[in-house]
């Protein structure tokens, strides 16, 4: 397993991160899966207070309690469940964030969170108020670093300019290269690391029947999947090729992979050990489909 520093932080994170959102409801099964990942070198585990009404944090906390040292726990805040459980409201307010961290710490059974992330964000938010919450928590030692999870260039620019974020979680794949236009250059220049999600585009890059995706028509999606398949083989399957394409971007610190089963974990681990794509392979992939760009929140 290779490790990369997360932005300007001192956090050394595995280039394959464990996306905990996909975990099931059996704590014992989840613990076995998480411990296997740890044994194989994965040290970054990403969850959120939103997932399963906090149950995801609870199962992750149980699994990591006895192996906390050396583990990077990332969780998120900002989506407040409605009292009747029917959905959630966006709440990036300082008071809510400061109250929410206490609940996450309890569920995770830890004294501190390595990376606390704002789970979204809009340009209309009281951004300075939100930043003040994270800065306060950092000063109190309840979080080590903070970041945001967003695909909105206008929001990302404001946090880069006004805060001390060390990371941005955002979607990136061969079928979603929108971050390349402005976000990646800005984040690289500012030494903010990227946690990439959606690297296999809901499986569309792995041979699932092609359907429209973002602004791509089904035939364009199929062309991208075909390109992935052409440079894959016995030593590197389609999933591993798709992940290596993501990880070849220097600004990306880790690709967060949703893992629920042992087979999915093994696939992710193999991606970490497969060789990097050659320049000609990258060219084949990028020429297979026109690059897309953000058309909103620019």
CSV table of C-alpha atoms in Angstrom, one decimal, residues 7-8 160 179 182-194 249-252:
chain,number,residue,atom,x,y,z
A,7,UNK,CA,-2.8,18.4,1.7
A,8,UNK,CA,-0.8,20.5,4.1
A,160,UNK,CA,-9.6,27.7,-0.1
A,179,UNK,CA,-12.6,18.9,-11.5
A,182,UNK,CA,-10.4,24.7,-12.3
A,183,UNK,CA,-10.7,22.7,-9.1
A,184,UNK,CA,-7.6,20.5,-9.4
A,185,UNK,CA,-5.2,23.4,-10.4
A,186,UNK,CA,-6.5,25.6,-7.5
A,187,UNK,CA,-6.3,22.8,-5.0
A,188,UNK,CA,-2.8,21.7,-6.1
A,189,UNK,CA,-1.6,25.3,-6.0
A,190,UNK,CA,-3.1,25.7,-2.5
A,191,UNK,CA,-1.8,22.3,-1.3
A,192,UNK,CA,-5.2,21.0,-0.5
A,193,UNK,CA,-5.6,17.3,-1.0
A,194,UNK,CA,-8.5,15.6,-2.8
A,249,UNK,CA,-3.8,12.8,-10.6
A,250,UNK,CA,-1.1,14.2,-8.3
A,251,UNK,CA,-3.5,16.3,-6.3
A,252,UNK,CA,-5.5,13.2,-5.3
